[in-house]
C-alpha positions as a printed NumPy array, in Angstrom:
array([[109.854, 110.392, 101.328],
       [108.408, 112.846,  99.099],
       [109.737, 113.403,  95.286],
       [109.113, 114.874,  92.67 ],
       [110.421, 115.652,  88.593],
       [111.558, 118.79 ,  87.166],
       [114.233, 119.948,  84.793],
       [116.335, 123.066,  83.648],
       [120.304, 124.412,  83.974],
       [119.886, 126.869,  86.53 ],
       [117.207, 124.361,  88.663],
       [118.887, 121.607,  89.183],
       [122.095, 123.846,  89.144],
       [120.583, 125.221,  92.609],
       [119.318, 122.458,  93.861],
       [122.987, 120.871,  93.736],
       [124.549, 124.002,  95.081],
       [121.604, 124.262,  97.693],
       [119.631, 120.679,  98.45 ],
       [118.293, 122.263, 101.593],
       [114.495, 123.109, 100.357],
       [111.007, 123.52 , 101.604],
       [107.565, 122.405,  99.186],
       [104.317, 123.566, 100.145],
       [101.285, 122.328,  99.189],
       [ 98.157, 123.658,  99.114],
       [ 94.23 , 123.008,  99.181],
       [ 91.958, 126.24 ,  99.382],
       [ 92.955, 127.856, 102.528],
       [ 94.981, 124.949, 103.958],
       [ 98.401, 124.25 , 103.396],
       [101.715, 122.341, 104.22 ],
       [105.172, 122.395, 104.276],
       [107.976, 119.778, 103.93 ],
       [111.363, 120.418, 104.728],
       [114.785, 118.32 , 103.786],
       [117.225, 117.867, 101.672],
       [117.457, 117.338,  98.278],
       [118.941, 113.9  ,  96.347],
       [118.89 , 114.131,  92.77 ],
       [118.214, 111.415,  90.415],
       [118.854, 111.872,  86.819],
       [120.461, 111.846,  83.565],
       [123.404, 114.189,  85.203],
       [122.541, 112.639,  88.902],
       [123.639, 109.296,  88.932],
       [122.842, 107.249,  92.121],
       [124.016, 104.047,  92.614],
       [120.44 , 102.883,  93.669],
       [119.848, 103.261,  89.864],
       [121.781, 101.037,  87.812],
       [120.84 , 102.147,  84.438],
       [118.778, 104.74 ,  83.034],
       [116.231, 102.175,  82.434],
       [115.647, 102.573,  85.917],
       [115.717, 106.427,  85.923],
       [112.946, 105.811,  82.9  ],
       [110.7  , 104.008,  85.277],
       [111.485, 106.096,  88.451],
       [110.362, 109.181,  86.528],
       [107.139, 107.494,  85.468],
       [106.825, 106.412,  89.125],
       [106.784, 109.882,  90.073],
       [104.066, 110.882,  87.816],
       [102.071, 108.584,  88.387],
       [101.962, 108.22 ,  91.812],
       [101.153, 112.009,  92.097],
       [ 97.772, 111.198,  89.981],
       [ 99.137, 110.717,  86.086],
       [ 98.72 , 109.155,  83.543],
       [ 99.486, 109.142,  79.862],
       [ 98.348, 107.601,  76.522],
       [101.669, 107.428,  75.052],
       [104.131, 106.469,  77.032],
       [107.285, 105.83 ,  74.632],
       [106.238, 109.316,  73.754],
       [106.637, 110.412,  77.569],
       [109.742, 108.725,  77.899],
       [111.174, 110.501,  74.938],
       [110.033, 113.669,  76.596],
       [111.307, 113.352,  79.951],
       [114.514, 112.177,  78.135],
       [115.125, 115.163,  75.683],
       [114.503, 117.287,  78.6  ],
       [117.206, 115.676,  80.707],
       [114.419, 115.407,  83.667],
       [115.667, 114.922,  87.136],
       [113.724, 113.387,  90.103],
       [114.106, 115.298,  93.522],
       [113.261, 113.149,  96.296],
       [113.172, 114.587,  99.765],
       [113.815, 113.004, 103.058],
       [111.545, 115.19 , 105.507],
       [113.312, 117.144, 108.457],
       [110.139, 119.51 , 109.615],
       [106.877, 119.096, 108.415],
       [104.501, 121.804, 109.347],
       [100.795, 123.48 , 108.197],
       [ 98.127, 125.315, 109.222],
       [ 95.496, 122.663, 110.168]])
């Protein structure tokens, strides 16, 4: 499973319209791609898997920090990711691919 946050109208808009995606990631000259499908967790995503947005809270700080963050502040964060009505985009893979 591979997730990720992010936020916006016409973002999330598309991603509900379209949850077929691809995410590549890259290092130098080597790369890789992971394709699936979209499930949205957030604010205007409930899943039943979440059964309050206290879990949403920690889920998005999940996120961040397993991809490497970290924060001093995290009420602060929270309010953040809140205000912003941030969504969590996990992906089941389908293909994975790359160059090396």
């Amino acid at each position: 499973m591979l997730g990720f946050t992010t936020y916006g109208k016409v973002k999330l808009a598309n991603l509900r319209a379209r949850p077929q995606l691809a995410i590549t990631f890259r290092n130098g000259w080597q790369w890789a791609t992971v394709e699936g499908r979209a499930e949205l967790a957030g604010p205007d995503d409930a899943q039943q898997w979440l059964a309050d947005g206290d879990q949403l809270r920690l889920l998005l700080r999940e996120v961040f920090t397993s991809a490497g963050g970290s924060h001093n502040n995290w009420d602060e964060y929270d309010r953040v990711m809140a205000a912003e009505k941030r969504a969590v985009v996990l992906i089941a893979p389908t293909r994975v691919y790359s160059n090396g």
